Short mmCIF file of C-alpha atoms in Angstrom, two decimals:
data_model
loop_
_atom_site.label_atom_id
_atom_site.label_comp_id
_atom_site.label_asym_id
_atom_site.label_seq_id
_atom_site.Cartn_x
_atom_site.Cartn_y
_atom_site.Cartn_z
CA SER A 1 46.65 41.45 2.59
CA GLN A 2 45.91 37.91 1.55
CA THR A 3 48.26 34.98 1.90
CA ILE A 4 48.03 31.31 1.09
CA HIS A 5 49.91 28.58 2.92
CA GLN A 6 50.58 24.99 1.99
CA TRP A 7 52.30 22.28 3.93
CA PRO A 8 54.34 20.30 3.89
CA ALA A 9 56.65 21.70 1.22
CA THR A 10 58.03 18.28 0.34
CA LEU A 11 56.87 14.79 1.21
CA VAL A 12 58.15 11.31 0.48
CA GLN A 13 55.66 8.56 1.15
CA PRO A 14 55.57 4.80 0.49
CA VAL A 15 53.00 3.27 -1.82
CA GLY A 16 49.85 2.38 0.08
CA SER A 17 50.31 4.99 2.79
CA PRO A 18 47.73 7.71 3.49
CA LEU A 19 48.11 11.34 2.46
CA SER A 20 46.95 14.64 3.86
CA LEU A 21 47.99 17.96 2.34
CA GLU A 22 46.68 21.15 3.85
CA CYS A 23 46.06 24.58 2.37
CA THR A 24 44.90 27.65 4.25
CA VAL A 25 44.12 31.15 3.07
CA GLU A 26 44.26 34.30 5.15
CA GLY A 27 42.87 37.75 4.56
CA THR A 28 39.71 36.83 2.69
CA SER A 29 36.46 35.02 3.31
CA ASN A 30 34.36 32.71 1.16
CA PRO A 31 36.99 32.31 -1.55
CA ASN A 32 36.93 29.74 -4.33
CA LEU A 33 39.61 27.15 -3.60
CA TYR A 34 41.41 24.87 -6.02
CA TRP A 35 43.77 21.88 -5.95
CA TYR A 36 46.01 21.39 -8.99
CA ARG A 37 48.59 18.71 -9.76
CA GLN A 38 51.57 18.87 -12.05
CA ALA A 39 53.00 15.48 -12.87
CA ALA A 40 56.63 15.30 -13.96
CA GLY A 41 57.03 16.69 -17.47
CA ARG A 42 53.34 17.52 -17.77
CA GLY A 43 51.14 20.57 -17.46
CA LEU A 44 48.96 21.63 -14.57
CA GLN A 45 45.73 19.76 -14.11
CA LEU A 46 42.77 20.86 -12.00
CA LEU A 47 41.85 18.15 -9.50
CA PHE A 48 39.22 19.72 -7.27
CA TYR A 49 37.56 23.05 -6.70
CA SER A 50 35.30 24.37 -3.98
CA VAL A 51 32.97 27.36 -3.95
CA GLY A 52 32.07 27.00 -0.25
CA ILE A 53 32.35 24.97 2.93
CA GLY A 54 31.59 21.33 2.28
CA GLN A 55 31.16 21.93 -1.46
CA ILE A 56 33.68 19.95 -3.48
CA SER A 57 33.72 19.30 -7.21
CA SER A 58 36.04 16.75 -8.74
CA GLU A 59 37.43 17.30 -12.20
CA VAL A 60 39.03 13.94 -12.86
CA PRO A 61 38.50 10.44 -11.46
CA GLN A 62 41.40 9.52 -9.24
CA ASN A 63 42.75 8.11 -6.06
CA LEU A 64 42.43 11.39 -4.22
CA SER A 65 39.71 13.26 -2.35
CA ALA A 66 39.31 16.80 -1.07
CA SER A 67 37.50 18.39 1.82
CA ARG A 68 36.78 21.91 2.99
CA PRO A 69 36.00 21.70 6.69
CA GLN A 70 36.36 25.44 7.22
CA ASP A 71 35.90 28.46 4.99
CA ARG A 72 39.60 29.02 4.40
CA GLN A 73 40.92 25.49 4.74
CA PHE A 74 41.24 23.03 1.88
CA ILE A 75 42.58 19.51 2.40
CA LEU A 76 43.72 16.97 -0.16
CA SER A 77 43.71 13.35 0.98
CA SER A 78 44.25 9.80 -0.06
CA LYS A 79 43.68 6.57 1.82
CA LYS A 80 46.31 4.64 -0.16
CA LEU A 81 48.87 6.38 -2.33
CA LEU A 82 49.83 5.09 -5.76
CA LEU A 83 53.10 5.66 -7.60
CA SER A 84 51.13 7.75 -10.11
CA ASP A 85 50.16 10.19 -7.35
CA SER A 86 53.68 11.60 -7.37
CA GLY A 87 53.81 15.20 -8.50
CA PHE A 88 53.73 18.83 -7.53
CA TYR A 89 50.48 19.84 -5.83
CA LEU A 90 49.36 23.44 -5.88
CA CYS A 91 46.53 25.06 -3.99
CA ALA A 92 45.02 28.30 -5.28
CA TRP A 93 42.31 30.73 -4.33
CA SER A 94 40.25 33.40 -6.02
CA GLY A 95 37.50 35.82 -5.16
CA GLY A 96 35.87 36.09 -1.79
CA GLU A 97 35.52 39.30 0.14
CA GLY A 98 39.25 40.03 0.04
CA GLY A 99 40.00 39.31 -3.57
CA SER A 100 38.95 39.29 -7.18
CA TYR A 101 37.36 36.39 -9.01
CA ASN A 102 39.34 37.53 -12.04
CA GLU A 103 42.61 36.42 -10.49
CA GLN A 104 43.91 33.19 -9.05
CA PHE A 105 46.64 33.19 -6.46
CA PHE A 106 48.79 30.12 -6.02
CA GLY A 107 50.36 28.63 -2.93
CA PRO A 108 54.01 27.58 -2.81
CA GLY A 109 53.17 23.96 -3.59
CA THR A 110 53.94 20.53 -2.13
CA ARG A 111 56.27 18.18 -3.96
CA LEU A 112 55.09 14.62 -3.32
CA THR A 113 57.20 11.60 -4.16
CA VAL A 114 55.61 8.19 -3.78
CA LEU A 115 58.14 5.34 -3.63
CA LYS B 19 43.72 17.98 -29.90
CA ASN B 20 44.42 19.89 -26.69
CA GLU B 21 42.12 22.75 -25.79
CA VAL B 22 45.14 24.99 -25.28
CA GLU B 23 48.23 24.89 -27.48
CA GLN B 24 51.40 26.80 -26.72
CA SER B 25 54.37 27.37 -28.98
CA PRO B 26 57.21 26.95 -28.83
CA GLN B 27 57.46 24.28 -26.14
CA ASN B 28 61.12 25.09 -25.56
CA LEU B 29 62.93 28.32 -26.28
CA THR B 30 66.55 29.30 -25.79
CA ALA B 31 67.45 32.95 -26.25
CA GLN B 32 70.46 35.19 -25.77
CA GLU B 33 70.28 37.96 -23.23
CA GLY B 34 68.70 41.06 -24.74
CA GLU B 35 66.62 39.26 -27.35
CA PHE B 36 62.95 39.94 -27.93
CA ILE B 37 60.89 36.85 -27.09
CA THR B 38 57.41 35.82 -28.17
CA ILE B 39 55.39 32.93 -26.80
CA ASN B 40 52.12 32.06 -28.50
CA CYS B 41 48.93 30.51 -27.17
CA SER B 42 45.93 29.27 -29.14
CA TYR B 43 42.80 27.88 -27.56
CA SER B 44 39.68 26.24 -28.88
CA VAL B 45 37.17 26.90 -26.08
CA GLY B 46 35.07 29.90 -25.21
CA ILE B 47 36.64 31.90 -22.43
CA SER B 48 35.93 34.84 -20.17
CA ALA B 49 39.59 35.78 -19.76
CA LEU B 50 43.10 34.42 -20.18
CA HIS B 51 45.96 34.27 -17.70
CA TRP B 52 49.67 34.14 -18.29
CA LEU B 53 51.55 32.45 -15.45
CA GLN B 54 55.23 32.13 -14.70
CA GLN B 55 56.57 29.03 -12.95
CA HIS B 56 60.05 29.23 -11.50
CA PRO B 57 62.39 26.22 -11.28
CA GLY B 58 61.38 25.62 -7.65
CA GLY B 59 57.77 25.23 -8.73
CA GLY B 60 56.24 28.43 -7.43
CA ILE B 61 53.70 30.06 -9.74
CA VAL B 62 53.16 33.76 -10.19
CA SER B 63 50.34 35.29 -12.15
CA LEU B 64 51.73 37.75 -14.72
CA PHE B 65 48.65 38.94 -16.54
CA MET B 66 44.92 38.49 -16.75
CA LEU B 67 43.50 39.59 -20.10
CA SER B 68 40.03 39.76 -21.49
CA SER B 69 40.81 41.99 -24.47
CA GLY B 70 43.53 44.05 -26.10
CA LYS B 71 46.93 44.45 -24.59
CA LYS B 72 48.59 44.83 -21.21
CA LYS B 73 52.13 45.87 -20.32
CA HIS B 74 54.06 45.36 -17.13
CA GLY B 75 57.68 46.36 -17.21
CA ARG B 76 59.39 44.38 -19.97
CA LEU B 77 56.42 42.05 -20.36
CA ILE B 78 53.61 42.61 -22.84
CA ALA B 79 50.57 40.39 -23.30
CA THR B 80 48.04 40.61 -26.10
CA ILE B 81 44.86 38.74 -26.84
CA ASN B 82 42.60 38.46 -29.88
CA ILE B 83 39.31 36.99 -28.69
CA GLN B 84 37.94 36.51 -32.22
CA GLU B 85 40.99 34.55 -33.33
CA LYS B 86 41.31 32.74 -29.96
CA HIS B 87 44.96 33.64 -29.72
CA SER B 88 47.19 35.31 -27.17
CA SER B 89 50.88 36.20 -27.12
CA LEU B 90 53.33 36.98 -24.38
CA HIS B 91 56.31 39.14 -25.31
CA ILE B 92 59.46 39.79 -23.31
CA THR B 93 61.59 42.72 -24.37
CA ALA B 94 65.30 42.92 -23.55
CA SER B 95 65.29 39.42 -22.10
CA HIS B 96 67.45 38.62 -19.09
CA PRO B 97 68.65 35.34 -17.55
CA ARG B 98 66.30 35.90 -14.61
CA ASP B 99 63.40 35.58 -17.08
CA SER B 100 64.26 31.90 -17.42
CA ALA B 101 61.17 29.98 -16.31
CA VAL B 102 58.19 28.09 -17.63
CA TYR B 103 55.47 30.34 -19.01
CA ILE B 104 51.96 28.95 -18.93
CA CYS B 105 48.93 30.14 -20.83
CA ALA B 106 45.69 29.50 -18.92
CA PRO B 107 42.34 30.48 -20.41
CA ARG B 108 39.55 30.85 -17.91
CA GLY B 109 36.09 29.53 -18.56
CA GLY B 110 33.00 31.40 -17.58
CA GLY B 111 30.74 30.81 -14.59
CA ALA B 112 31.21 31.13 -10.88
CA THR B 113 33.99 28.60 -10.57
CA ASN B 114 36.65 30.50 -12.57
CA LYS B 115 38.30 27.25 -13.60
CA LEU B 116 41.52 27.60 -15.55
CA ILE B 117 42.50 25.40 -18.48
CA PHE B 118 46.26 25.10 -18.71
CA GLY B 119 48.59 24.92 -21.65
CA THR B 120 51.60 22.64 -21.32
CA GLY B 121 53.89 25.60 -20.89
CA THR B 122 56.91 27.04 -22.66
CA LEU B 123 60.28 26.45 -21.09
CA LEU B 124 62.38 29.57 -21.63
CA ALA B 125 66.11 29.66 -21.03
CA VAL B 126 67.85 33.01 -21.45
CA GLN B 127 71.60 32.69 -21.71
CA PRO B 128 73.96 35.50 -20.70
#
């Protein structure tokens, strides 16, 4: 069976500090991977998606970047956090050899507070 | 105007009531997802629809592709149904990107 992991679950960081959130998927290969953000009181917004290793597409201009160094690993980063980066970050996957491209499966999320 | 509109935005119901949440979208889609987000933030996919109707337990989802409209129904609602319900149409292509509605916050009171 397939599972998706995210860590950390919660994070409090000062403005200007770096960020690294990690997402890994097990039980499939070559999945599509996604990073979403949900700001307080707002809906989910797609930040990045990846259809393969090293292939990253950005949906919105922002202070964040993403990387996919391995097939089932997706990393969200920032060099200097802003207050506006606070939110709930969700990783998701679909497709690949272990799943269906018709479904998306979400990780447990990371709640980031920038002070 | 948002590409995806949900109504109502907030809904309070008494236990046992029949609940309907509506979703209208303005873009072409290949399918539509209904998601449930619990208070802790975790998201669960309830349905993926490309036509017609699907039923899972007390949940029913319908979609009318021509009218660009979908509904989520909950029969015999229960306090454990309290959550945010999110409509998410999916565009075509290899990326399977979802477009999210703002969600409907449902509170079912005992």
